[in-house]
Every structure is written in structure tokens, then in C-alpha cells.
PDB file of C-alpha atoms and ligand atoms in Angstrom:
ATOM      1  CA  UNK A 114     135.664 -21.608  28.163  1.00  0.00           C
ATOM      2  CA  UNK A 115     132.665 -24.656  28.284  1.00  0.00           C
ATOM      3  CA  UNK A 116     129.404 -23.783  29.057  1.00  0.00           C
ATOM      4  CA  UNK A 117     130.134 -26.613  31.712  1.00  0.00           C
ATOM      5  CA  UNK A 118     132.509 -24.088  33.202  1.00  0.00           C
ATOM      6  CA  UNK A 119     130.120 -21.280  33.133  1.00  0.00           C
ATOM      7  CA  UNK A 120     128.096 -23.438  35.571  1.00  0.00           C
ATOM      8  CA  UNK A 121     130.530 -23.877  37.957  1.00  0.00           C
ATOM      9  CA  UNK A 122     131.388 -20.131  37.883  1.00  0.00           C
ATOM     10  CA  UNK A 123     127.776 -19.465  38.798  1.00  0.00           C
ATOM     11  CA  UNK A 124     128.015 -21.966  41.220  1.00  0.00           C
ATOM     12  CA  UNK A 125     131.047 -20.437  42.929  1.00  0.00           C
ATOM     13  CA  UNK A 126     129.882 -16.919  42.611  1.00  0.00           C
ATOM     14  CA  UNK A 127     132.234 -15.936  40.259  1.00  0.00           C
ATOM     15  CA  UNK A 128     131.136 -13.247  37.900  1.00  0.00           C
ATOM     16  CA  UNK A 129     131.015 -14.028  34.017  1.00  0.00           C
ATOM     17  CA  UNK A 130     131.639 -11.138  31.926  1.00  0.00           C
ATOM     18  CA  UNK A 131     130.601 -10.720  28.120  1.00  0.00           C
ATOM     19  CA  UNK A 132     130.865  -8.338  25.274  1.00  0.00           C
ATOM     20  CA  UNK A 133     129.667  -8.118  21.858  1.00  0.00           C
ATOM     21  CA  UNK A 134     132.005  -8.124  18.876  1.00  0.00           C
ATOM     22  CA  UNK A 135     131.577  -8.073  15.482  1.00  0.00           C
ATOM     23  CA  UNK A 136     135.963  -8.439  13.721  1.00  0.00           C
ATOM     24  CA  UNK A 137     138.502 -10.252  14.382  1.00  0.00           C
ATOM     25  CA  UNK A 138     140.857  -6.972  15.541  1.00  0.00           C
ATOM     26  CA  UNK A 139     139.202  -5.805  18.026  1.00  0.00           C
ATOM     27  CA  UNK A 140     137.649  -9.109  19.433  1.00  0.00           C
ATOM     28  CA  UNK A 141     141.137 -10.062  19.699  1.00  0.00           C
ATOM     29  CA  UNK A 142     142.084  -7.530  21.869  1.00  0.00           C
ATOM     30  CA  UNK A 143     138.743  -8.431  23.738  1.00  0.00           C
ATOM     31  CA  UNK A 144     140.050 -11.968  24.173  1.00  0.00           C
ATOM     32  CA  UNK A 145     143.243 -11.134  25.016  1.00  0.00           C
ATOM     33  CA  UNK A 146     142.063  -8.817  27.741  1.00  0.00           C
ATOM     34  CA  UNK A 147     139.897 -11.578  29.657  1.00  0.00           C
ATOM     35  CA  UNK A 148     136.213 -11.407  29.056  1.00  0.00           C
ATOM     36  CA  UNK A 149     134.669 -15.395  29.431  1.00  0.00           C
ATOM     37  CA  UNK A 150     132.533 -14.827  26.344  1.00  0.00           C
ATOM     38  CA  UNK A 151     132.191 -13.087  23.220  1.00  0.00           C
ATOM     39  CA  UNK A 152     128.454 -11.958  21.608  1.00  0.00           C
ATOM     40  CA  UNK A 153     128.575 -12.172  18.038  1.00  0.00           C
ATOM     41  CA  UNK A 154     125.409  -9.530  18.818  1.00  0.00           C
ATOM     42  CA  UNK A 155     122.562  -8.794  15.849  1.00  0.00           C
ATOM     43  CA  UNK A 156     123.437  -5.599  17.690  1.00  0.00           C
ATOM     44  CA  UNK A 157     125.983  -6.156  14.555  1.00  0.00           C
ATOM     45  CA  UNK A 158     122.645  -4.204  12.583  1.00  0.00           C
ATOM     46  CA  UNK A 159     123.018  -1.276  14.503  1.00  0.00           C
ATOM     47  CA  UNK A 160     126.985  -0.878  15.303  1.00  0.00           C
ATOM     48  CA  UNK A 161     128.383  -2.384  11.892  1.00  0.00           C
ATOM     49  CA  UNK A 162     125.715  -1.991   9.343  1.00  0.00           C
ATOM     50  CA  UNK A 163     124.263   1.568  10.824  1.00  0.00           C
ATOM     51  CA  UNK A 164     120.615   0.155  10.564  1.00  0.00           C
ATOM     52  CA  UNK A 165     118.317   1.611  13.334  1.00  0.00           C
ATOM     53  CA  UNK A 166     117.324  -1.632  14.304  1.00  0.00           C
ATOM     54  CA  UNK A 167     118.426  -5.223  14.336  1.00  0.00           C
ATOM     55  CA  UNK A 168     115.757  -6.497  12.257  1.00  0.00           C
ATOM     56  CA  UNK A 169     117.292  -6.356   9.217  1.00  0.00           C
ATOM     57  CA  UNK A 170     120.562  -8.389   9.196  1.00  0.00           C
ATOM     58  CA  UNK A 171     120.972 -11.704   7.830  1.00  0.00           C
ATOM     59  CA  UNK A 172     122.052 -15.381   8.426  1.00  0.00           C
ATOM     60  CA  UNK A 173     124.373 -15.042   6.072  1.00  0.00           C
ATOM     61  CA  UNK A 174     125.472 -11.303   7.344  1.00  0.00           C
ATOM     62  CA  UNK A 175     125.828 -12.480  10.977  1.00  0.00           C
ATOM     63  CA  UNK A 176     127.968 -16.027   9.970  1.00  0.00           C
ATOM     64  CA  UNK A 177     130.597 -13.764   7.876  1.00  0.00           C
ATOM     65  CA  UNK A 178     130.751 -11.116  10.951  1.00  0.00           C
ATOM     66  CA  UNK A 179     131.248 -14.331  13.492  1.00  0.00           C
ATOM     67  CA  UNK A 180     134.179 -16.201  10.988  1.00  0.00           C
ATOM     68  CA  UNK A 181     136.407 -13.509  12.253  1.00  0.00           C
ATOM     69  CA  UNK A 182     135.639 -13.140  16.406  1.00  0.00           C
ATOM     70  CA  UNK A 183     135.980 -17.157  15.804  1.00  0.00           C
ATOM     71  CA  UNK A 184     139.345 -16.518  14.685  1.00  0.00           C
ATOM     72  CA  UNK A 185     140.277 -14.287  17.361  1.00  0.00           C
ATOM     73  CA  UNK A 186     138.543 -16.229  20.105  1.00  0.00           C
ATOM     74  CA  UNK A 187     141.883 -18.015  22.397  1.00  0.00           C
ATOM     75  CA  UNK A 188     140.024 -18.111  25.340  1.00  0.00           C
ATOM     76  CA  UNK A 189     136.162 -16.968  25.633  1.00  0.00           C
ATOM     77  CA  UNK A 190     133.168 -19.135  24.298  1.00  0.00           C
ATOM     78  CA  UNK A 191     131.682 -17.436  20.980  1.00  0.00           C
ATOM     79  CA  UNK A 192     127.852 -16.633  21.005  1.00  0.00           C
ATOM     80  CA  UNK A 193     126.092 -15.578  17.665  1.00  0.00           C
ATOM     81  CA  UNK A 194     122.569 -14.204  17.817  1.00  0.00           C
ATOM     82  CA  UNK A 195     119.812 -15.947  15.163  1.00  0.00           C
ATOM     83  CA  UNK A 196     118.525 -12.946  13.946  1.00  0.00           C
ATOM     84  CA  UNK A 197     114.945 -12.158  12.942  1.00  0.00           C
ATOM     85  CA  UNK A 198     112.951 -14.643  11.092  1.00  0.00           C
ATOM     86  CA  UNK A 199     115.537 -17.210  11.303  1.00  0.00           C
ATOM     87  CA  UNK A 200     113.696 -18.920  14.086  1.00  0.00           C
ATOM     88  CA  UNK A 201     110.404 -17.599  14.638  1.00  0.00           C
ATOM     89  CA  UNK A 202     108.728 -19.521  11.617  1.00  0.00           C
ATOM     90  CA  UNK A 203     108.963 -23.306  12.555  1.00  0.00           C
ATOM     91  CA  UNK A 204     110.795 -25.775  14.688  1.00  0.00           C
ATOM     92  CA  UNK A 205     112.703 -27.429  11.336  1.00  0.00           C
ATOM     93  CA  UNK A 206     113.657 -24.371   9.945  1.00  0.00           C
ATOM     94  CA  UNK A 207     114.737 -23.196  13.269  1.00  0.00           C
ATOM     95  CA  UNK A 208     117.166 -26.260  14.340  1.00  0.00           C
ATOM     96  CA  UNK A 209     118.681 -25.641  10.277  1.00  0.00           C
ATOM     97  CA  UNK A 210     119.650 -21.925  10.819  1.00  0.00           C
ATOM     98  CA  UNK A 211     120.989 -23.071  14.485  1.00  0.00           C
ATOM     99  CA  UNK A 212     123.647 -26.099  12.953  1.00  0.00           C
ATOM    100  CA  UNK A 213     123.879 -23.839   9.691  1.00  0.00           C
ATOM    101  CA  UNK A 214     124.831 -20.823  11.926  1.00  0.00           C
ATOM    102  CA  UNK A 215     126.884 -22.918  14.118  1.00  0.00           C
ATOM    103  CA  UNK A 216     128.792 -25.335  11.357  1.00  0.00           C
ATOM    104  CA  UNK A 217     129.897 -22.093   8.965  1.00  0.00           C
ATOM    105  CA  UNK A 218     131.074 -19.741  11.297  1.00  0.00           C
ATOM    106  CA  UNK A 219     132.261 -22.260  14.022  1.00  0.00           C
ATOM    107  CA  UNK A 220     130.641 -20.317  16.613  1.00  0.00           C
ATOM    108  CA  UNK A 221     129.947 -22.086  19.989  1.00  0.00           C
ATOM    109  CA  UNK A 222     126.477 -21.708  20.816  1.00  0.00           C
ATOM    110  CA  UNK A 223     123.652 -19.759  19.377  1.00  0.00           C
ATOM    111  CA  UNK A 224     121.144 -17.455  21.465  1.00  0.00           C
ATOM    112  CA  UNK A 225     117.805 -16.108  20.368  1.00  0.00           C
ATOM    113  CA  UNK A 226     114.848 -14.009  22.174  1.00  0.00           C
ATOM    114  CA  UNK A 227     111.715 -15.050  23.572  1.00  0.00           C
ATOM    115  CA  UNK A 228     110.203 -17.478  26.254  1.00  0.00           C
ATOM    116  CA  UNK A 229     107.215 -19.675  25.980  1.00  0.00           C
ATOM    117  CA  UNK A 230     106.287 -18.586  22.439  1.00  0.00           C
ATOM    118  CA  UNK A 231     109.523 -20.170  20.987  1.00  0.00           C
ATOM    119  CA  UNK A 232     110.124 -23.108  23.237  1.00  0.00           C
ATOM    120  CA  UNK A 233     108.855 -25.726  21.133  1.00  0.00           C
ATOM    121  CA  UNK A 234     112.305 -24.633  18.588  1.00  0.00           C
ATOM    122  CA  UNK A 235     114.670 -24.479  21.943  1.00  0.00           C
ATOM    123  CA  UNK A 236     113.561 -27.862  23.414  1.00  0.00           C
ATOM    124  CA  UNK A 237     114.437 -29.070  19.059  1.00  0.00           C
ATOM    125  CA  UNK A 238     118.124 -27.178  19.012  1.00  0.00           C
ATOM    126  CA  UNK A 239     119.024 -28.856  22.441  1.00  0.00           C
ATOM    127  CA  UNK A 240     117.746 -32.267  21.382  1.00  0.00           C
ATOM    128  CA  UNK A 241     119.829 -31.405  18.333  1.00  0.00           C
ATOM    129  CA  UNK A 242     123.264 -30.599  20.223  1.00  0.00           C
ATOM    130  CA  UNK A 243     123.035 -26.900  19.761  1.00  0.00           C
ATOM    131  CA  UNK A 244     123.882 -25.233  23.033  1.00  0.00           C
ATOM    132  CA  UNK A 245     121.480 -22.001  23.857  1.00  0.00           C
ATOM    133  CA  UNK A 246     121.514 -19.059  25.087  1.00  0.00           C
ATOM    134  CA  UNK A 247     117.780 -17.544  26.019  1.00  0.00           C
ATOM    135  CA  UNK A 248     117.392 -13.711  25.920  1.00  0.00           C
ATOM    136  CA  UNK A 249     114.528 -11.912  28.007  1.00  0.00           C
ATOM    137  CA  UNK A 250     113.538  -8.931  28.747  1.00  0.00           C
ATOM    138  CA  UNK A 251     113.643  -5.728  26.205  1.00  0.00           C
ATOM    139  CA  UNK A 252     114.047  -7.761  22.993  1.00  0.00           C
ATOM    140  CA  UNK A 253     115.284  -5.793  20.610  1.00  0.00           C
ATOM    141  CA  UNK A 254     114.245  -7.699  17.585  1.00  0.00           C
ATOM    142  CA  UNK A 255     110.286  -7.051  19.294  1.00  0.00           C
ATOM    143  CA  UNK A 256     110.792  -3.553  19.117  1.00  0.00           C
ATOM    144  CA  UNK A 257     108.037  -2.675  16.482  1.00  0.00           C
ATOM    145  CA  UNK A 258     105.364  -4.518  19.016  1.00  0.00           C
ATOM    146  CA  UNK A 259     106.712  -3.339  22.167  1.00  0.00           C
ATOM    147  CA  UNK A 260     106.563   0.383  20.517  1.00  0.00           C
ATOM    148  CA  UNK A 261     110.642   1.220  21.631  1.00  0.00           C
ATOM    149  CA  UNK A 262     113.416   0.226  24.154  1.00  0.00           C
ATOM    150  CA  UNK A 263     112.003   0.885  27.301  1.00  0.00           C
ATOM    151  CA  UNK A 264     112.122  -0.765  30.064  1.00  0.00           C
ATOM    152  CA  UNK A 265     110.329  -4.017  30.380  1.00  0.00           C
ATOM    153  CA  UNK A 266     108.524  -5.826  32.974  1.00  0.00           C
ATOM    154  CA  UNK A 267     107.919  -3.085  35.741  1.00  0.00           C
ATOM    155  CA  UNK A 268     104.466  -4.212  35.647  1.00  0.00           C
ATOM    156  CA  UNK A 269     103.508  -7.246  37.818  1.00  0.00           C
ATOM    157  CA  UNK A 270     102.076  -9.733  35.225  1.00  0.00           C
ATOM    158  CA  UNK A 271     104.688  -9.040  33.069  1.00  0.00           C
ATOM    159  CA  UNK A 272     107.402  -9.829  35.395  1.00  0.00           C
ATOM    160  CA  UNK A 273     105.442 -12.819  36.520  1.00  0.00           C
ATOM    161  CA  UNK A 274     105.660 -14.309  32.765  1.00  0.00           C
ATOM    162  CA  UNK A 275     109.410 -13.224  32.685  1.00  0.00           C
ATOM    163  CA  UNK A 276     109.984 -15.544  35.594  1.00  0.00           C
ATOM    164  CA  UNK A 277     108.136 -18.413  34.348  1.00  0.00           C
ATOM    165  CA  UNK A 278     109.837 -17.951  31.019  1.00  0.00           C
ATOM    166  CA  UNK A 279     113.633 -18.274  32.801  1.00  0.00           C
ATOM    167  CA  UNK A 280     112.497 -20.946  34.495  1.00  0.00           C
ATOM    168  CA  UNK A 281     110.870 -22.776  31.202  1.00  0.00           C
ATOM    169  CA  UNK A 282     114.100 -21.661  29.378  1.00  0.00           C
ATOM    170  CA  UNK A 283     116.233 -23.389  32.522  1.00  0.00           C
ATOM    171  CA  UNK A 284     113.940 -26.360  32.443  1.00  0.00           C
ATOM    172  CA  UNK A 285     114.369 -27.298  28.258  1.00  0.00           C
ATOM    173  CA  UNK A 286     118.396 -26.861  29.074  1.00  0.00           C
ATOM    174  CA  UNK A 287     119.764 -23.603  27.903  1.00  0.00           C
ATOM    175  CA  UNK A 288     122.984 -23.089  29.139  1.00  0.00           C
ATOM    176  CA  UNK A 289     122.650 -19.477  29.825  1.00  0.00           C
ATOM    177  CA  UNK A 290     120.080 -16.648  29.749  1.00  0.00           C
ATOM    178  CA  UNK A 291     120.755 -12.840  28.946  1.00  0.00           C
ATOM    179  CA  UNK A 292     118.563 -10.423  31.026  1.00  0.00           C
ATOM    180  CA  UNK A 293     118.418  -6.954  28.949  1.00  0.00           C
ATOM    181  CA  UNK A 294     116.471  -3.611  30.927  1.00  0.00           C
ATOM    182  CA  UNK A 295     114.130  -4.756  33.164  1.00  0.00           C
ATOM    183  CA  UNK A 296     114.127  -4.192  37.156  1.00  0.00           C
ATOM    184  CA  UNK A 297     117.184  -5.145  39.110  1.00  0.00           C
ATOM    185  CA  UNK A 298     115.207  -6.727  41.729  1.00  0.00           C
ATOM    186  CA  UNK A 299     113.260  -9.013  39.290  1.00  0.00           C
ATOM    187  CA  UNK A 300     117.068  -9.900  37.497  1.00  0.00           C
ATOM    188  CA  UNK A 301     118.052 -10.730  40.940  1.00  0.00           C
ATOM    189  CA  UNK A 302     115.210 -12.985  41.624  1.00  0.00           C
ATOM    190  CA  UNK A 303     115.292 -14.819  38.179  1.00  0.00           C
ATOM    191  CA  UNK A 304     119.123 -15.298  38.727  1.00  0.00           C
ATOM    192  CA  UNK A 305     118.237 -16.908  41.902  1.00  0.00           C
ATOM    193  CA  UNK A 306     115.418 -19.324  40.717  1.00  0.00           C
ATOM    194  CA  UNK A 307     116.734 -20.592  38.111  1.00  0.00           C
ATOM    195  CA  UNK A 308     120.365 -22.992  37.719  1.00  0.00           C
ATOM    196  CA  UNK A 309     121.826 -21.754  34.459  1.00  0.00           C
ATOM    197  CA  UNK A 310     123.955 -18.721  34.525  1.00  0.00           C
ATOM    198  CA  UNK A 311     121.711 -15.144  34.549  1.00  0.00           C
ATOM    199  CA  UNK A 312     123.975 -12.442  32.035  1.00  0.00           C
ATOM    200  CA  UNK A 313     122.710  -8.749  32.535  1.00  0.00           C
ATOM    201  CA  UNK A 314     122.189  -5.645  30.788  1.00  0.00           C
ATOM    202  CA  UNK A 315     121.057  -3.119  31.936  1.00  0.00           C
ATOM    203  CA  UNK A 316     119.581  -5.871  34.889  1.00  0.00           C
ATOM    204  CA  UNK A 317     121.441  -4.367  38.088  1.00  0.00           C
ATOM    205  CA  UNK A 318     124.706  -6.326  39.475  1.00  0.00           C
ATOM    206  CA  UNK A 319     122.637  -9.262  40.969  1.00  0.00           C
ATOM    207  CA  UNK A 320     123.527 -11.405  38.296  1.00  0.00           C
ATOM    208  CA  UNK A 321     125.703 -14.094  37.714  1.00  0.00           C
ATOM    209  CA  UNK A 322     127.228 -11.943  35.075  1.00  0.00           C
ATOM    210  CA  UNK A 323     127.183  -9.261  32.854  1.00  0.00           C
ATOM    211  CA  UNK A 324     127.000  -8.224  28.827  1.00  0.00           C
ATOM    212  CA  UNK A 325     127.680  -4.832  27.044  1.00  0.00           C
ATOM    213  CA  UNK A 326     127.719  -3.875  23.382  1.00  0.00           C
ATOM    214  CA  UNK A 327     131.895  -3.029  23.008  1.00  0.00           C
ATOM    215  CA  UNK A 328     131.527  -0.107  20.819  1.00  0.00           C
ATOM    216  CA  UNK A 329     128.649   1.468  23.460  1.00  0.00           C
ATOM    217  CA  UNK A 330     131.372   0.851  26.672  1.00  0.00           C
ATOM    218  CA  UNK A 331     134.526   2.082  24.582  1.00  0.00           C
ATOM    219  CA  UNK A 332     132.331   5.644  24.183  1.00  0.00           C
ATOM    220  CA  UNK A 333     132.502   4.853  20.299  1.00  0.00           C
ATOM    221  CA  UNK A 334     128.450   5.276  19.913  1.00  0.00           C
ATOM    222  CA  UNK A 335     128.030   9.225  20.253  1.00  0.00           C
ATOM    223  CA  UNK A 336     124.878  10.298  21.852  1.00  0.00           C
ATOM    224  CA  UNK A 337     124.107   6.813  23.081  1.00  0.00           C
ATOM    225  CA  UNK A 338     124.092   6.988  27.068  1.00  0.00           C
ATOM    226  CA  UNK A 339     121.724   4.954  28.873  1.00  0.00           C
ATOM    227  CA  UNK A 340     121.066   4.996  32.037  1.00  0.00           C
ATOM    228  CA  UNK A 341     122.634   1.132  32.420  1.00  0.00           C
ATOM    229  CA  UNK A 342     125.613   2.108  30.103  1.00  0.00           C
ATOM    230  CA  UNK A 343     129.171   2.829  31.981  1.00  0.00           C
ATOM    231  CA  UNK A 344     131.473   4.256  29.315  1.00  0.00           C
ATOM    232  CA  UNK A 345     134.957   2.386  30.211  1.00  0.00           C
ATOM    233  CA  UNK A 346     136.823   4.882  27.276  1.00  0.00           C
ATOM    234  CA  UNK A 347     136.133   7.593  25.355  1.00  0.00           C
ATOM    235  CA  UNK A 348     137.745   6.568  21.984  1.00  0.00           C
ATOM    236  CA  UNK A 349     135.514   8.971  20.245  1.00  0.00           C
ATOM    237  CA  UNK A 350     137.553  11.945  21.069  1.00  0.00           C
ATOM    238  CA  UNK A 351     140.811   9.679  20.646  1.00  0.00           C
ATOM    239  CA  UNK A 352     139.704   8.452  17.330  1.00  0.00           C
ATOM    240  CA  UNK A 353     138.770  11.622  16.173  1.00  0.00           C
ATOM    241  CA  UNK A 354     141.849  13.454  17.559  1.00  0.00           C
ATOM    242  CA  UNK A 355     144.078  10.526  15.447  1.00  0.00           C
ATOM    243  CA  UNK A 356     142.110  11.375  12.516  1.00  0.00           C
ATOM    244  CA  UNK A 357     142.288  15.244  12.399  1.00  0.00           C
ATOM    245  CA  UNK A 358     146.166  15.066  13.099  1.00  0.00           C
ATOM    246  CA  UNK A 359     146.526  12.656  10.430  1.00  0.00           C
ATOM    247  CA  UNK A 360     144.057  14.971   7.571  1.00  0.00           C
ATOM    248  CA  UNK A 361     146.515  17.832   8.933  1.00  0.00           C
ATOM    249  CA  UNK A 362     149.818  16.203   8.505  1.00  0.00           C
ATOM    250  CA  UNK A 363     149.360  15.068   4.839  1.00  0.00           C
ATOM    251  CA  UNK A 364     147.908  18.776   4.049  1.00  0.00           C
ATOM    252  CA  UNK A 365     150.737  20.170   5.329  1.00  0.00           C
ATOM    253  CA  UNK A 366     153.365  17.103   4.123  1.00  0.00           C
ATOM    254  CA  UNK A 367     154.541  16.630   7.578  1.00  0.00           C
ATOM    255  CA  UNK A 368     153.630  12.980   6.856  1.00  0.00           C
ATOM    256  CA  UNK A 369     154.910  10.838   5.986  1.00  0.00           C
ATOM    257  CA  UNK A 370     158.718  12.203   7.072  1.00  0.00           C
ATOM    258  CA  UNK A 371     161.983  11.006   5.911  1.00  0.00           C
ATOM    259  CA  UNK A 372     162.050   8.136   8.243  1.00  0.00           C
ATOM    260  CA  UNK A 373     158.747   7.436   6.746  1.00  0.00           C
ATOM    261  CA  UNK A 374     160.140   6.740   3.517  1.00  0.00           C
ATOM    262  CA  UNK A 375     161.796   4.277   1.460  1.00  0.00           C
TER     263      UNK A 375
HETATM  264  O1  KIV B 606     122.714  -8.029  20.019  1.00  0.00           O
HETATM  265  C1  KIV B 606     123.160  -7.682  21.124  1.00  0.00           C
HETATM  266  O2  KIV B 606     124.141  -6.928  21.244  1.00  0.00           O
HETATM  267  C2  KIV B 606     122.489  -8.194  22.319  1.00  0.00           C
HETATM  268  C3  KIV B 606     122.940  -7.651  23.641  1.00  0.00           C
HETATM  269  C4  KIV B 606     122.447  -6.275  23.825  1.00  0.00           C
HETATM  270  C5  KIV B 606     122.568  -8.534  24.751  1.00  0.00           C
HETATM  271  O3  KIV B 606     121.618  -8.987  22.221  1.00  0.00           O
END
């Protein structure tokens, strides 16, 4: 997968799909089952690290976590996410994190959040030959000023700067931008206005594609069901079924069996 190609799937209507992933097992299985590309997500925070936000992971945290999707990635194009304060503080030390981030965990492209506050370090990466990926929308990493993970941008104003951010975002050359819980009609009109691939969550299906944490959509997250959030398994139950049967059969020395020996 190119972002090049991406293009021409937008162009030809065909939907991209994308999920996060964090190891090389299970992003393997996430290649081999088709997805066009992989989010090496700061969701990482959250899923892998059990923070309860993703403010506090690190370069170094999210380049070790993307080494192994890297390794597992045949087919789909590997996104990492520059995570807090990797980006925000000036255009040099910006375009360093983004080749850094890039050159040690041979990730594809990077994406990071924000419009027309952090262009001046977008329009530096692309000049640089880092491939980005905006993100707009709820913002996870601007949860502390938005005050939680509601929806954004119901209000007019607000969508109005969430358009004019897309279309400064398309305009400096990122190859893609990730939509996360606003309106479906607004995702639909972005996707339209602007020439680089639209990615949604929680964004409605007017998109030119869409993006879902893996561990939320294989029902691994308990209690975590938003409204936006299909659950495509339920490998709690499964995974907690294998595990009881397992703490049972070496209590009672059913396991392992004489086959199960050497
Ligand atoms: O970090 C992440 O998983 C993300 C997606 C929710 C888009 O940014």
C-alpha cells in the first residue's frame, strides 16, 4: 500500500479501511486479514499501557510498540501517532521526532492532531519527505482543554474552522486526514471538499474510509461501548472462558495429559 494508491482508491470510491495495532501477533493477523493500513495509535496509552489518557506515552514508547506492527506489516501502510509534546513545541523539534519516529521504527508515515495551530510543523515534515496524516475532530491528546470525549463540532463556528482546517491540511499536502466524533454530515462534507483521503471514526459512513481501535472492535475493552463503536467479536468472554478452563485444568491435573508430555 502507497499513499499514491490511497488516492486513487478515494478517487474510485473504494473504501480504505484502518485499525490500530500496537504487536506484531495480532497486527499480523490484521494484515493478513486485509485492512489497507495499520495505526500504530497513542491509543497504545490507553489499550497497552492502561493509562486513562494518551498523554502520557513516549517517543521512545510508541517507536518500540511500532518495530513490531512494522514487522508484521505484508501488505497495509504503517501509521504511528507523534504523541504529546513531540510536536507541539517548535517546527525543528517537530520535523526531528517525525524522521526520528519514522527512521527507528520504519514506520511509513507519521500523523498528529490539530489544524491551523500546527501547520507551520506540517508544511516543515512534508518539505522534509515525511508523509502525514492530519487528525481532526475530538483530539484525544486535547482532552484536558476540551474538558472530555464528546462530541466535537456540533456547533456552527466550530465546524466552520474544522472545514477550513481539512482544507489547510489538504492544501500543505497531507496524504490523508482522520475524522474522529464529530457530525456525519460535516465528515461527509469535509470528505467532499477536500482531495486527500477522509478516514472516520465515529464520522458516519460518508467517508472515504474508516479507522477503529482493534482491541475496542474485537469486544476486548469491557465497558467501552460508544455509540460509533460496532463490536465485530466478543473475545472477552472467549478469552476469559480459555483462561478459567485452563486455571481449572492444572488444579485438577487434567493438564497437561499424557499426550502432553514428553
Ligand atoms: O490513537 C488512536 O487510536 C487514534 C484513533 C482513535 C484514530 O488516533
Amino acid at each position: 500500500m502507497t499513499t499514491a494508491k490511497l488516492r486513487q482508491m478515494k478517487q474510485a470510491g473504494e473504501k480504505i479501511a484502518m485499525l490500530t495495532s500496537y504487536d506484531f501477533t495480532l497486527a499480523r493477523l490484521v494484515d493478513e486479514a486485509g485492512v489497507d493500513m495499520f495505526l500504530v495509535g497513542d491509543s497504545a496509552s490507553n489499550i497497552v499501557c492502561g493509562n486513562d489518557t494518551t498523554l502520557p506515552i513516549t517517543v521512545d514508547e510508541m517507536i518500540f510498540l511500532a518495530k513490531g506492527v512494522v514487522r508484521a506489516a505484508q501488505h497495509a501502510l504503517v501509521v504511528i501517532d507523534m504523541p504529546f509534546g513531540s510536536y507541539q513545541v517548535s517546527e525543528e523539534e517537530a520535523v526531528r521526532n517525525a524522521i526520528r519516529m519514522l527512521k527507528e521504527s520504519g514506520s511509513d508515515a507519521v500523523k498528529l492532531e490539530g489544524g491551523e495551530e500546527i501547520l507551520p510543523q506540517i508544511r516543515h515534515m512534508i518539505q522534509a519527505g515525511v508523509p502525514v496524516c492530519g487528525h481532526l475532530g475530538l483530539t484525544p491528546q486535547s482532552v484536558n482543554q476540551f474538558g472530555g470525549y464528546g462530541l466535537r463540532a456540533k456547533e456552527e463556528a466550530e465546524a466552520a474552522k474544522l472545514l477550513h482546517d481539512a482544507q489547510l491540511l489538504d492544501e500543505a499536502g497531507c496524504f490523508c486526514i482522520v475524522l474522529e466524533k464529530i457530525p456525519a454530515s460535516l465528515a461527509a462534507q469535509v470528505t467532499k471538499a477536500v482531495s486527500c483521503p477522509v478516514i472516520g471514526i465515529g464520522a458516519g459512513n460518508q467517508t472515504d474510509g474508516q479507522v477503529l481501535v482493534l482491541h475496542d472492535m474485537l469486544g476486548m475493552n469491557e465497558g467501552f461501548k460508544p455509540k460509533f463503536l460496532r463490536h465485530f467479536a466478543q473475545l472477552n468472554e472467549t478469552i476469559k472462558t480459555a483462561i478459567s478452563d485452563y486455571v481449572t485444568a492444572v488444579k485438577d491435573s487434567s493438564f497437561p495429559n499424557e499426550n502432553e508430555c514428553y
